[in-house]
């Protein structure tokens, strides 16, 4: 059983005094350290958020610039391709017209040679016909 005597208030005072001393010596510094640690953690978390936002902005800017560069490159490629195609078409048309004119010239030359050969052969055919008729008939016509 608990007996209440003079030692009881002394023990209560001793416990309260011990609580005050422990609070001053041990608990307050630990709480201050925990508060500082919490502040440091929250500061680091805010820095992490800032860096994450900065990273995201830079990534978006990089993607945007990359898309712009791709668009410009495609437009330039298409323009060069179109210019090359039109230049190729012009050269091809010039070559075709040159070939057509050469073909027409050669065709005219062949036709004139053909006409000359026909005229020459016509003359030879009539001479050959007269010679055959003379041989068959045995007399000159």
mmCIF file of N, CA and C in Angstrom:
data_model
loop_
_atom_site.group_PDB
_atom_site.id
_atom_site.type_symbol
_atom_site.label_atom_id
_atom_site.label_comp_id
_atom_site.label_asym_id
_atom_site.label_seq_id
_atom_site.Cartn_x
_atom_site.Cartn_y
_atom_site.Cartn_z
ATOM 1 N N UNK A 1 0.802 -1.159 0.000
ATOM 2 C CA UNK A 1 0.000 0.000 0.000
ATOM 3 C C UNK A 1 0.865 1.250 0.000
ATOM 4 N N UNK A 2 0.277 2.334 -0.493
ATOM 5 C CA UNK A 2 1.036 3.561 -0.619
ATOM 6 C C UNK A 2 0.825 4.374 0.660
ATOM 7 N N UNK A 3 1.952 4.769 1.169
ATOM 8 C CA UNK A 3 1.868 5.611 2.366
ATOM 9 C C UNK A 3 2.270 7.027 2.000
ATOM 10 N N UNK A 4 1.517 7.961 2.484
ATOM 11 C CA UNK A 4 1.804 9.346 2.183
ATOM 12 C C UNK A 4 2.513 9.920 3.398
ATOM 13 N N UNK A 5 3.736 10.304 3.157
ATOM 14 C CA UNK A 5 4.521 10.952 4.194
ATOM 15 C C UNK A 5 5.312 12.080 3.559
ATOM 16 N N UNK A 6 6.295 12.571 4.192
ATOM 17 C CA UNK A 6 7.084 13.703 3.713
ATOM 18 C C UNK A 6 7.881 13.358 2.456
ATOM 19 N N UNK A 7 8.155 12.146 2.230
ATOM 20 C CA UNK A 7 8.959 11.762 1.065
ATOM 21 C C UNK A 7 8.150 11.840 -0.221
ATOM 22 N N UNK A 8 6.867 11.727 -0.109
ATOM 23 C CA UNK A 8 6.025 11.763 -1.306
ATOM 24 C C UNK A 8 6.111 13.117 -1.996
ATOM 25 N N UNK A 9 5.895 14.248 -1.355
ATOM 26 C CA UNK A 9 6.050 15.533 -2.039
ATOM 27 C C UNK A 9 7.487 15.735 -2.523
ATOM 28 N N UNK A 10 8.429 15.197 -1.794
ATOM 29 C CA UNK A 10 9.828 15.300 -2.202
ATOM 30 C C UNK A 10 10.059 14.529 -3.510
ATOM 31 N N UNK A 11 9.485 13.376 -3.622
ATOM 32 C CA UNK A 11 9.580 12.601 -4.859
ATOM 33 C C UNK A 11 8.875 13.313 -6.014
ATOM 34 N N UNK A 12 7.722 13.921 -5.736
ATOM 35 C CA UNK A 12 6.992 14.647 -6.783
ATOM 36 C C UNK A 12 7.830 15.831 -7.255
ATOM 37 N N UNK A 13 8.396 16.576 -6.320
ATOM 38 C CA UNK A 13 9.255 17.711 -6.674
ATOM 39 C C UNK A 13 10.471 17.207 -7.451
ATOM 40 N N UNK A 14 11.038 16.102 -7.011
ATOM 41 C CA UNK A 14 12.205 15.508 -7.668
ATOM 42 C C UNK A 14 11.857 15.107 -9.116
ATOM 43 N N UNK A 15 10.706 14.501 -9.322
ATOM 44 C CA UNK A 15 10.285 14.085 -10.662
ATOM 45 C C UNK A 15 10.024 15.310 -11.535
ATOM 46 N N UNK A 16 9.352 16.343 -10.978
ATOM 47 C CA UNK A 16 9.101 17.562 -11.744
ATOM 48 C C UNK A 16 10.413 18.266 -12.092
ATOM 49 N N UNK A 17 11.317 18.328 -11.145
ATOM 50 C CA UNK A 17 12.618 18.937 -11.387
ATOM 51 C C UNK A 17 13.389 18.144 -12.454
ATOM 52 N N UNK A 18 13.328 16.828 -12.374
ATOM 53 C CA UNK A 18 13.976 15.968 -13.364
ATOM 54 C C UNK A 18 13.346 16.180 -14.746
ATOM 55 N N UNK A 19 12.028 16.345 -14.797
ATOM 56 C CA UNK A 19 11.348 16.581 -16.069
ATOM 57 C C UNK A 19 11.783 17.918 -16.666
ATOM 58 N N UNK A 20 11.907 18.957 -15.832
ATOM 59 C CA UNK A 20 12.337 20.273 -16.312
ATOM 60 C C UNK A 20 13.778 20.203 -16.801
ATOM 61 N N UNK A 21 14.648 19.561 -16.027
ATOM 62 C CA UNK A 21 16.059 19.450 -16.409
ATOM 63 C C UNK A 21 16.200 18.624 -17.693
ATOM 64 N N UNK A 22 15.493 17.507 -17.788
ATOM 65 C CA UNK A 22 15.541 16.687 -19.002
ATOM 66 C C UNK A 22 14.992 17.461 -20.204
ATOM 67 N N UNK A 23 13.959 18.251 -19.960
ATOM 68 C CA UNK A 23 13.394 19.052 -21.037
ATOM 69 C C UNK A 23 14.436 20.054 -21.536
ATOM 70 N N UNK A 24 15.122 20.709 -20.623
ATOM 71 C CA UNK A 24 16.116 21.711 -21.001
ATOM 72 C C UNK A 24 17.338 21.055 -21.646
ATOM 73 N N UNK A 25 17.834 20.009 -21.060
ATOM 74 C CA UNK A 25 19.088 19.398 -21.510
ATOM 75 C C UNK A 25 18.886 18.452 -22.698
ATOM 76 N N UNK A 26 17.837 17.667 -22.712
ATOM 77 C CA UNK A 26 17.706 16.608 -23.704
ATOM 78 C C UNK A 26 16.587 16.860 -24.724
ATOM 79 N N UNK A 27 15.393 17.110 -24.254
ATOM 80 C CA UNK A 27 14.247 17.148 -25.164
ATOM 81 C C UNK A 27 14.261 18.362 -26.091
ATOM 82 N N UNK A 28 14.556 19.570 -25.573
ATOM 83 C CA UNK A 28 14.573 20.757 -26.425
ATOM 84 C C UNK A 28 15.615 20.644 -27.543
ATOM 85 N N UNK A 29 16.852 20.259 -27.247
ATOM 86 C CA UNK A 29 17.819 20.134 -28.351
ATOM 87 C C UNK A 29 17.394 19.086 -29.387
ATOM 88 N N UNK A 30 16.823 17.995 -28.905
ATOM 89 C CA UNK A 30 16.370 16.971 -29.849
ATOM 90 C C UNK A 30 15.227 17.519 -30.699
ATOM 91 N N UNK A 31 14.278 18.231 -30.079
ATOM 92 C CA UNK A 31 13.188 18.826 -30.844
ATOM 93 C C UNK A 31 13.708 19.884 -31.821
ATOM 94 N N UNK A 32 14.701 20.680 -31.374
ATOM 95 C CA UNK A 32 15.293 21.672 -32.286
ATOM 96 C C UNK A 32 15.978 20.986 -33.475
ATOM 97 N N UNK A 33 16.701 19.924 -33.194
ATOM 98 C CA UNK A 33 17.363 19.170 -34.267
ATOM 99 C C UNK A 33 16.318 18.590 -35.217
ATOM 100 N N UNK A 34 15.230 18.046 -34.671
ATOM 101 C CA UNK A 34 14.167 17.491 -35.512
ATOM 102 C C UNK A 34 13.496 18.588 -36.350
ATOM 103 N N UNK A 35 13.280 19.776 -35.745
ATOM 104 C CA UNK A 35 12.690 20.887 -36.497
ATOM 105 C C UNK A 35 13.623 21.345 -37.620
ATOM 106 N N UNK A 36 14.921 21.461 -37.298
ATOM 107 C CA UNK A 36 15.889 21.855 -38.329
ATOM 108 C C UNK A 36 15.935 20.816 -39.452
ATOM 109 N N UNK A 37 15.894 19.572 -39.050
ATOM 110 C CA UNK A 37 15.904 18.497 -40.040
ATOM 111 C C UNK A 37 14.658 18.575 -40.926
ATOM 112 N N UNK A 38 13.505 18.822 -40.300
ATOM 113 C CA UNK A 38 12.262 18.949 -41.063
ATOM 114 C C UNK A 38 12.323 20.146 -42.014
ATOM 115 N N UNK A 39 12.869 21.279 -41.531
ATOM 116 C CA UNK A 39 13.018 22.454 -42.392
ATOM 117 C C UNK A 39 13.952 22.150 -43.569
ATOM 118 N N UNK A 40 15.046 21.451 -43.278
ATOM 119 C CA UNK A 40 15.992 21.099 -44.335
ATOM 120 C C UNK A 40 15.342 20.162 -45.355
ATOM 121 N N UNK A 41 14.582 19.206 -44.875
ATOM 122 C CA UNK A 41 13.886 18.276 -45.770
ATOM 123 C C UNK A 41 12.873 19.021 -46.631
ATOM 124 N N UNK A 42 12.108 19.931 -46.016
ATOM 125 C CA UNK A 42 11.126 20.685 -46.803
ATOM 126 C C UNK A 42 11.827 21.606 -47.805
ATOM 127 N N UNK A 43 12.970 22.186 -47.405
ATOM 128 C CA UNK A 43 13.749 23.012 -48.329
ATOM 129 C C UNK A 43 14.261 22.171 -49.498
ATOM 130 N N UNK A 44 14.772 20.988 -49.199
ATOM 131 C CA UNK A 44 15.246 20.092 -50.256
ATOM 132 C C UNK A 44 14.093 19.647 -51.158
ATOM 133 N N UNK A 45 12.935 19.396 -50.564
ATOM 134 C CA UNK A 45 11.768 19.012 -51.369
ATOM 135 C C UNK A 45 11.348 20.146 -52.302
ATOM 136 N N UNK A 46 11.381 21.383 -51.788
ATOM 137 C CA UNK A 46 11.023 22.515 -52.654
ATOM 138 C C UNK A 46 12.068 22.687 -53.760
ATOM 139 N N UNK A 47 13.359 22.474 -53.425
ATOM 140 C CA UNK A 47 14.400 22.532 -54.460
ATOM 141 C C UNK A 47 14.190 21.437 -55.501
ATOM 142 N N UNK A 48 13.829 20.261 -55.038
ATOM 143 C CA UNK A 48 13.557 19.154 -55.962
ATOM 144 C C UNK A 48 12.396 19.517 -56.885
ATOM 145 N N UNK A 49 11.343 20.123 -56.318
ATOM 146 C CA UNK A 49 10.201 20.538 -57.144
ATOM 147 C C UNK A 49 10.625 21.585 -58.182
ATOM 148 N N UNK A 50 11.461 22.557 -57.747
ATOM 149 C CA UNK A 50 11.939 23.576 -58.685
ATOM 150 C C UNK A 50 12.758 22.942 -59.803
ATOM 151 N N UNK A 51 13.660 22.043 -59.420
ATOM 152 C CA UNK A 51 14.489 21.383 -60.435
ATOM 153 C C UNK A 51 13.638 20.529 -61.372
ATOM 154 N N UNK A 52 12.636 19.890 -60.826
ATOM 155 C CA UNK A 52 11.750 19.065 -61.655
ATOM 156 C C UNK A 52 10.975 19.946 -62.644
ATOM 157 N N UNK A 53 10.467 21.093 -62.165
ATOM 158 C CA UNK A 53 9.769 22.017 -63.061
ATOM 159 C C UNK A 53 10.719 22.547 -64.135
ATOM 160 N N UNK A 54 11.936 22.895 -63.719
ATOM 161 C CA UNK A 54 12.941 23.392 -64.664
ATOM 162 C C UNK A 54 13.274 22.320 -65.701
ATOM 163 N N UNK A 55 13.429 21.073 -65.240
ATOM 164 C CA UNK A 55 13.718 19.966 -66.151
ATOM 165 C C UNK A 55 12.579 19.782 -67.146
ATOM 166 N N UNK A 56 11.359 19.851 -66.638
ATOM 167 C CA UNK A 56 10.191 19.679 -67.508
ATOM 168 C C UNK A 56 10.113 20.804 -68.541
ATOM 169 N N UNK A 57 10.368 22.046 -68.104
ATOM 170 C CA UNK A 57 10.341 23.169 -69.036
ATOM 171 C C UNK A 57 11.416 23.022 -70.104
ATOM 172 N N UNK A 58 12.615 22.626 -69.676
ATOM 173 C CA UNK A 58 13.702 22.457 -70.647
ATOM 174 C C UNK A 58 13.408 21.311 -71.602
ATOM 175 N N UNK A 59 12.821 20.256 -71.093
ATOM 176 C CA UNK A 59 12.464 19.129 -71.951
ATOM 177 C C UNK A 59 11.415 19.549 -72.979
ATOM 178 N N UNK A 60 10.405 20.299 -72.537
ATOM 179 C CA UNK A 60 9.379 20.783 -73.463
ATOM 180 C C UNK A 60 9.982 21.729 -74.499
ATOM 181 N N UNK A 61 10.886 22.610 -74.048
ATOM 182 C CA UNK A 61 11.547 23.530 -74.970
ATOM 183 C C UNK A 61 12.394 22.759 -75.983
ATOM 184 N N UNK A 62 13.102 21.743 -75.499
ATOM 185 C CA UNK A 62 13.913 20.904 -76.392
ATOM 186 C C UNK A 62 13.032 20.204 -77.413
ATOM 187 N N UNK A 63 11.916 19.641 -76.963
ATOM 188 C CA UNK A 63 10.993 18.955 -77.882
ATOM 189 C C UNK A 63 10.432 19.930 -78.913
ATOM 190 N N UNK A 64 10.089 21.128 -78.458
ATOM 191 C CA UNK A 64 9.552 22.142 -79.367
ATOM 192 C C UNK A 64 10.602 22.534 -80.412
ATOM 193 N N UNK A 65 11.827 22.779 -79.954
ATOM 194 C CA UNK A 65 12.893 23.139 -80.893
ATOM 195 C C UNK A 65 13.193 21.991 -81.850
ATOM 196 N N UNK A 66 13.144 20.781 -81.335
ATOM 197 C CA UNK A 66 13.379 19.611 -82.184
ATOM 198 C C UNK A 66 12.293 19.503 -83.251
ATOM 199 N N UNK A 67 11.035 19.719 -82.862
ATOM 200 C CA UNK A 67 9.930 19.682 -83.827
ATOM 201 C C UNK A 67 10.096 20.789 -84.871
ATOM 202 N N UNK A 68 10.483 22.009 -84.404
ATOM 203 C CA UNK A 68 10.705 23.111 -85.344
ATOM 204 C C UNK A 68 11.817 22.766 -86.329
ATOM 205 N N UNK A 69 12.910 22.205 -85.806
ATOM 206 C CA UNK A 69 14.037 21.842 -86.673
ATOM 207 C C UNK A 69 13.624 20.760 -87.667
ATOM 208 N N UNK A 70 12.850 19.800 -87.203
ATOM 209 C CA UNK A 70 12.376 18.744 -88.110
ATOM 210 C C UNK A 70 11.480 19.334 -89.196
ATOM 211 N N UNK A 71 10.596 20.252 -88.803
ATOM 212 C CA UNK A 71 9.708 20.893 -89.779
ATOM 213 C C UNK A 71 10.498 21.695 -90.809
ATOM 214 N N UNK A 72 11.497 22.463 -90.324
ATOM 215 C CA UNK A 72 12.319 23.243 -91.249
ATOM 216 C C UNK A 72 13.098 22.327 -92.180
ATOM 217 N N UNK A 73 13.654 21.257 -91.627
ATOM 218 C CA UNK A 73 14.423 20.314 -92.449
ATOM 219 C C UNK A 73 13.529 19.662 -93.498
ATOM 220 N N UNK A 74 12.315 19.297 -93.097
ATOM 221 C CA UNK A 74 11.391 18.673 -94.058
ATOM 222 C C UNK A 74 11.003 19.668 -95.143
ATOM 223 N N UNK A 75 10.734 20.916 -94.756
ATOM 224 C CA UNK A 75 10.370 21.933 -95.746
ATOM 225 C C UNK A 75 11.529 22.178 -96.709
ATOM 226 N N UNK A 76 12.739 22.260 -96.167
ATOM 227 C CA UNK A 76 13.908 22.475 -97.025
ATOM 228 C C UNK A 76 14.131 21.270 -97.937
ATOM 229 N N UNK A 77 13.967 20.084 -97.382
ATOM 230 C CA UNK A 77 14.113 18.865 -98.184
ATOM 231 C C UNK A 77 13.089 18.844 -99.310
ATOM 232 N N UNK A 78 11.833 19.178 -98.978
ATOM 233 C CA UNK A 78 10.783 19.198 -100.003
ATOM 234 C C UNK A 78 11.075 20.250 -101.072
ATOM 235 N N UNK A 79 11.565 21.425 -100.638
ATOM 236 C CA UNK A 79 11.883 22.482 -101.601
ATOM 237 C C UNK A 79 13.017 22.036 -102.523
ATOM 238 N N UNK A 80 14.056 21.445 -101.935
ATOM 239 C CA UNK A 80 15.174 20.968 -102.754
ATOM 240 C C UNK A 80 14.739 19.839 -103.684
ATOM 241 N N UNK A 81 13.889 18.974 -103.167
ATOM 242 C CA UNK A 81 13.394 17.867 -103.988
ATOM 243 C C UNK A 81 12.573 18.413 -105.153
ATOM 244 N N UNK A 82 11.729 19.400 -104.869
ATOM 245 C CA UNK A 82 10.905 20.003 -105.918
ATOM 246 C C UNK A 82 11.785 20.705 -106.954
ATOM 247 N N UNK A 83 12.794 21.453 -106.470
ATOM 248 C CA UNK A 83 13.694 22.149 -107.394
ATOM 249 C C UNK A 83 14.459 21.146 -108.247
ATOM 250 N N UNK A 84 14.931 20.091 -107.613
ATOM 251 C CA UNK A 84 15.666 19.059 -108.346
ATOM 252 C C UNK A 84 14.755 18.374 -109.353
ATOM 253 N N UNK A 85 13.531 18.106 -108.945
ATOM 254 C CA UNK A 85 12.576 17.448 -109.842
ATOM 255 C C UNK A 85 12.268 18.334 -111.043
ATOM 256 N N UNK A 86 12.042 19.630 -110.798
ATOM 257 C CA UNK A 86 11.730 20.531 -111.918
ATOM 258 C C UNK A 86 12.946 20.682 -112.834
ATOM 259 N N UNK A 87 14.141 20.762 -112.245
ATOM 260 C CA UNK A 87 15.355 20.852 -113.059
ATOM 261 C C UNK A 87 15.537 19.580 -113.885
ATOM 262 N N UNK A 88 15.281 18.455 -113.256
ATOM 263 C CA UNK A 88 15.376 17.177 -113.968
ATOM 264 C C UNK A 88 14.358 17.117 -115.096
ATOM 265 N N UNK A 89 13.141 17.573 -114.825
ATOM 266 C CA UNK A 89 12.102 17.588 -115.866
ATOM 267 C C UNK A 89 12.495 18.501 -117.026
ATOM 268 N N UNK A 90 13.089 19.664 -116.711
ATOM 269 C CA UNK A 90 13.518 20.586 -117.764
ATOM 270 C C UNK A 90 14.605 19.948 -118.623
ATOM 271 N N UNK A 91 15.593 19.323 -117.967
ATOM 272 C CA UNK A 91 16.667 18.671 -118.715
ATOM 273 C C UNK A 91 16.120 17.526 -119.562
ATOM 274 N N UNK A 92 15.205 16.775 -118.986
ATOM 275 C CA UNK A 92 14.603 15.666 -119.720
ATOM 276 C C UNK A 92 13.817 16.179 -120.923
ATOM 277 N N UNK A 93 13.081 17.268 -120.745
ATOM 278 C CA UNK A 93 12.323 17.848 -121.861
ATOM 279 C C UNK A 93 13.277 18.355 -122.939
ATOM 280 N N UNK A 94 14.387 18.977 -122.528
ATOM 281 C CA UNK A 94 15.369 19.461 -123.505
ATOM 282 C C UNK A 94 15.977 18.288 -124.265
ATOM 283 N N UNK A 95 16.322 17.222 -123.545
ATOM 284 C CA UNK A 95 16.874 16.037 -124.202
ATOM 285 C C UNK A 95 15.862 15.412 -125.151
ATOM 286 N N UNK A 96 14.610 15.361 -124.729
ATOM 287 C CA UNK A 96 13.570 14.791 -125.593
ATOM 288 C C UNK A 96 13.409 15.610 -126.869
ATOM 289 N N UNK A 97 13.382 16.935 -126.719
ATOM 290 C CA UNK A 97 13.229 17.773 -127.915
ATOM 291 C C UNK A 97 14.449 17.637 -128.818
ATOM 292 N N UNK A 98 15.639 17.535 -128.215
ATOM 293 C CA UNK A 98 16.855 17.347 -129.008
ATOM 294 C C UNK A 98 16.810 16.012 -129.750
ATOM 295 N N UNK A 99 16.390 14.972 -129.037
ATOM 296 C CA UNK A 99 16.283 13.649 -129.656
ATOM 297 C C UNK A 99 15.232 13.662 -130.756
ATOM 298 N N UNK A 100 14.096 14.320 -130.505
ATOM 299 C CA UNK A 100 13.034 14.399 -131.519
ATOM 300 C C UNK A 100 13.522 15.134 -132.763
ATOM 301 N N UNK A 101 14.255 16.238 -132.560
ATOM 302 C CA UNK A 101 14.749 16.982 -133.731
ATOM 303 C C UNK A 101 15.793 16.160 -134.481
ATOM 304 N N UNK A 102 16.672 15.460 -133.736
ATOM 305 C CA UNK A 102 17.662 14.599 -134.399
ATOM 306 C C UNK A 102 16.958 13.467 -135.140
ATOM 307 N N UNK A 103 15.934 12.915 -134.499
ATOM 308 C CA UNK A 103 15.164 11.831 -135.121
ATOM 309 C C UNK A 103 14.480 12.330 -136.394
ATOM 310 N N UNK A 104 13.892 13.524 -136.327
ATOM 311 C CA UNK A 104 13.218 14.090 -137.500
ATOM 312 C C UNK A 104 14.227 14.342 -138.619
ATOM 313 N N UNK A 105 15.412 14.857 -138.272
ATOM 314 C CA UNK A 105 16.448 15.105 -139.283
ATOM 315 C C UNK A 105 16.904 13.810 -139.927
ATOM 316 N N UNK A 106 17.131 12.797 -139.105
ATOM 317 C CA UNK A 106 17.561 11.507 -139.640
ATOM 318 C C UNK A 106 16.456 10.876 -140.482
ATOM 319 N N UNK A 107 15.202 11.036 -140.040
ATOM 320 C CA UNK A 107 14.077 10.490 -140.802
ATOM 321 C C UNK A 107 13.976 11.165 -142.171
ATOM 322 N N UNK A 108 14.178 12.494 -142.217
ATOM 323 C CA UNK A 108 14.153 13.209 -143.496
ATOM 324 C C UNK A 108 15.295 12.731 -144.387
ATOM 325 N N UNK A 109 16.458 12.537 -143.778
ATOM 326 C CA UNK A 109 17.602 12.064 -144.560
ATOM 327 C C UNK A 109 17.329 10.668 -145.119
ATOM 328 N N UNK A 110 16.759 9.795 -144.270
ATOM 329 C CA UNK A 110 16.436 8.436 -144.717
ATOM 330 C C UNK A 110 15.392 8.479 -145.824
ATOM 331 N N UNK A 111 14.371 9.351 -145.686
ATOM 332 C CA UNK A 111 13.341 9.475 -146.719
ATOM 333 C C UNK A 111 13.934 9.978 -148.031
ATOM 334 N N UNK A 112 14.858 10.939 -147.931
ATOM 335 C CA UNK A 112 15.478 11.446 -149.168
ATOM 336 C C UNK A 112 16.347 10.372 -149.810
ATOM 337 N N UNK A 113 17.072 9.606 -148.973
ATOM 338 C CA UNK A 113 17.871 8.502 -149.517
ATOM 339 C C UNK A 113 16.955 7.446 -150.135
ATOM 340 N N UNK A 114 15.829 7.199 -149.461
ATOM 341 C CA UNK A 114 14.869 6.217 -149.974
ATOM 342 C C UNK A 114 14.297 6.678 -151.316
ATOM 343 N N UNK A 115 13.956 7.962 -151.401
ATOM 344 C CA UNK A 115 13.411 8.509 -152.653
ATOM 345 C C UNK A 115 14.460 8.447 -153.762
ATOM 346 N N UNK A 116 15.710 8.760 -153.404
ATOM 347 C CA UNK A 116 16.779 8.704 -154.415
ATOM 348 C C UNK A 116 16.996 7.269 -154.870
ATOM 349 N N UNK A 117 16.982 6.329 -153.909
ATOM 350 C CA UNK A 117 17.163 4.919 -154.256
ATOM 351 C C UNK A 117 15.999 4.442 -155.106
ATOM 352 N N UNK A 118 14.783 4.873 -154.799
ATOM 353 C CA UNK A 118 13.604 4.477 -155.571
ATOM 354 C C UNK A 118 13.713 5.018 -157.006
ATOM 355 N N UNK A 119 14.116 6.295 -157.102
ATOM 356 C CA UNK A 119 14.247 6.905 -158.427
ATOM 357 C C UNK A 119 15.319 6.181 -159.242
ATOM 358 N N UNK A 120 16.429 5.858 -158.545
ATOM 359 C CA UNK A 120 17.512 5.138 -159.225
ATOM 360 C C UNK A 120 17.058 3.750 -159.640
ATOM 361 N N UNK A 121 16.340 3.078 -158.734
ATOM 362 C CA UNK A 121 15.846 1.732 -159.046
ATOM 363 C C UNK A 121 14.787 1.775 -160.142
ATOM 364 N N UNK A 122 13.957 2.820 -160.179
ATOM 365 C CA UNK A 122 12.957 2.961 -161.242
ATOM 366 C C UNK A 122 13.657 3.022 -162.606
ATOM 367 N N UNK A 123 14.739 3.809 -162.601
ATOM 368 C CA UNK A 123 15.500 3.902 -163.857
ATOM 369 C C UNK A 123 16.119 2.571 -164.221
ATOM 370 N N UNK A 124 16.641 1.868 -163.235
ATOM 371 C CA UNK A 124 17.259 0.567 -163.493
ATOM 372 C C UNK A 124 16.213 -0.466 -163.897
ATOM 373 N N UNK A 125 15.011 -0.391 -163.315
ATOM 374 C CA UNK A 125 13.948 -1.347 -163.629
ATOM 375 C C UNK A 125 13.530 -1.175 -165.089
ATOM 376 N N UNK A 126 13.367 0.068 -165.507
ATOM 377 C CA UNK A 126 12.951 0.261 -166.902
ATOM 378 C C UNK A 126 14.052 -0.190 -167.864
ATOM 379 N N UNK A 127 15.312 0.057 -167.516
ATOM 380 C CA UNK A 127 16.417 -0.410 -168.371
ATOM 381 C C UNK A 127 16.484 -1.926 -168.342
ATOM 382 N N UNK A 128 16.275 -2.513 -167.169
ATOM 383 C CA UNK A 128 16.306 -3.968 -167.036
ATOM 384 C C UNK A 128 15.142 -4.581 -167.810
ATOM 385 N N UNK A 129 13.962 -3.957 -167.756
ATOM 386 C CA UNK A 129 12.784 -4.435 -168.488
ATOM 387 C C UNK A 129 13.024 -4.397 -170.000
ATOM 388 N N UNK A 130 13.631 -3.343 -170.485
ATOM 389 C CA UNK A 130 13.922 -3.241 -171.912
ATOM 390 C C UNK A 130 14.931 -4.303 -172.331
ATOM 391 N N UNK A 131 15.934 -4.527 -171.457
ATOM 392 C CA UNK A 131 16.955 -5.539 -171.778
ATOM 393 C C UNK A 131 16.323 -6.917 -171.798
ATOM 394 N N UNK A 132 15.423 -7.203 -170.880
ATOM 395 C CA UNK A 132 14.762 -8.519 -170.845
ATOM 396 C C UNK A 132 13.845 -8.678 -172.055
ATOM 397 N N UNK A 133 13.131 -7.626 -172.373
ATOM 398 C CA UNK A 133 12.231 -7.697 -173.520
ATOM 399 C C UNK A 133 13.034 -7.917 -174.801
ATOM 400 N N UNK A 134 14.178 -7.283 -174.880
ATOM 401 C CA UNK A 134 15.021 -7.456 -176.063
ATOM 402 C C UNK A 134 15.544 -8.872 -176.134
ATOM 403 N N UNK A 135 15.908 -9.448 -175.018
ATOM 404 C CA UNK A 135 16.412 -10.820 -175.003
ATOM 405 C C UNK A 135 15.295 -11.788 -175.320
ATOM 406 N N UNK A 136 14.123 -11.562 -174.786
ATOM 407 C CA UNK A 136 13.004 -12.473 -175.011
ATOM 408 C C UNK A 136 12.566 -12.372 -176.468
ATOM 409 N N UNK A 137 12.456 -11.175 -176.946
ATOM 410 C CA UNK A 137 11.983 -10.993 -178.309
ATOM 411 C C UNK A 137 13.106 -11.220 -179.329
ATOM 412 N N UNK A 138 14.291 -11.108 -178.875
ATOM 413 C CA UNK A 138 15.427 -11.318 -179.746
ATOM 414 C C UNK A 138 15.715 -10.114 -180.613
ATOM 415 N N UNK A 139 15.185 -9.018 -180.327
ATOM 416 C CA UNK A 139 15.451 -7.817 -181.084
ATOM 417 C C UNK A 139 15.423 -6.607 -180.167
ATOM 418 N N UNK A 140 15.901 -5.518 -180.617
ATOM 419 C CA UNK A 140 15.946 -4.300 -179.808
ATOM 420 C C UNK A 140 14.633 -3.553 -179.927
ATOM 421 N N UNK A 141 14.225 -2.951 -178.860
ATOM 422 C CA UNK A 141 12.944 -2.240 -178.870
ATOM 423 C C UNK A 141 13.097 -0.831 -179.237
#
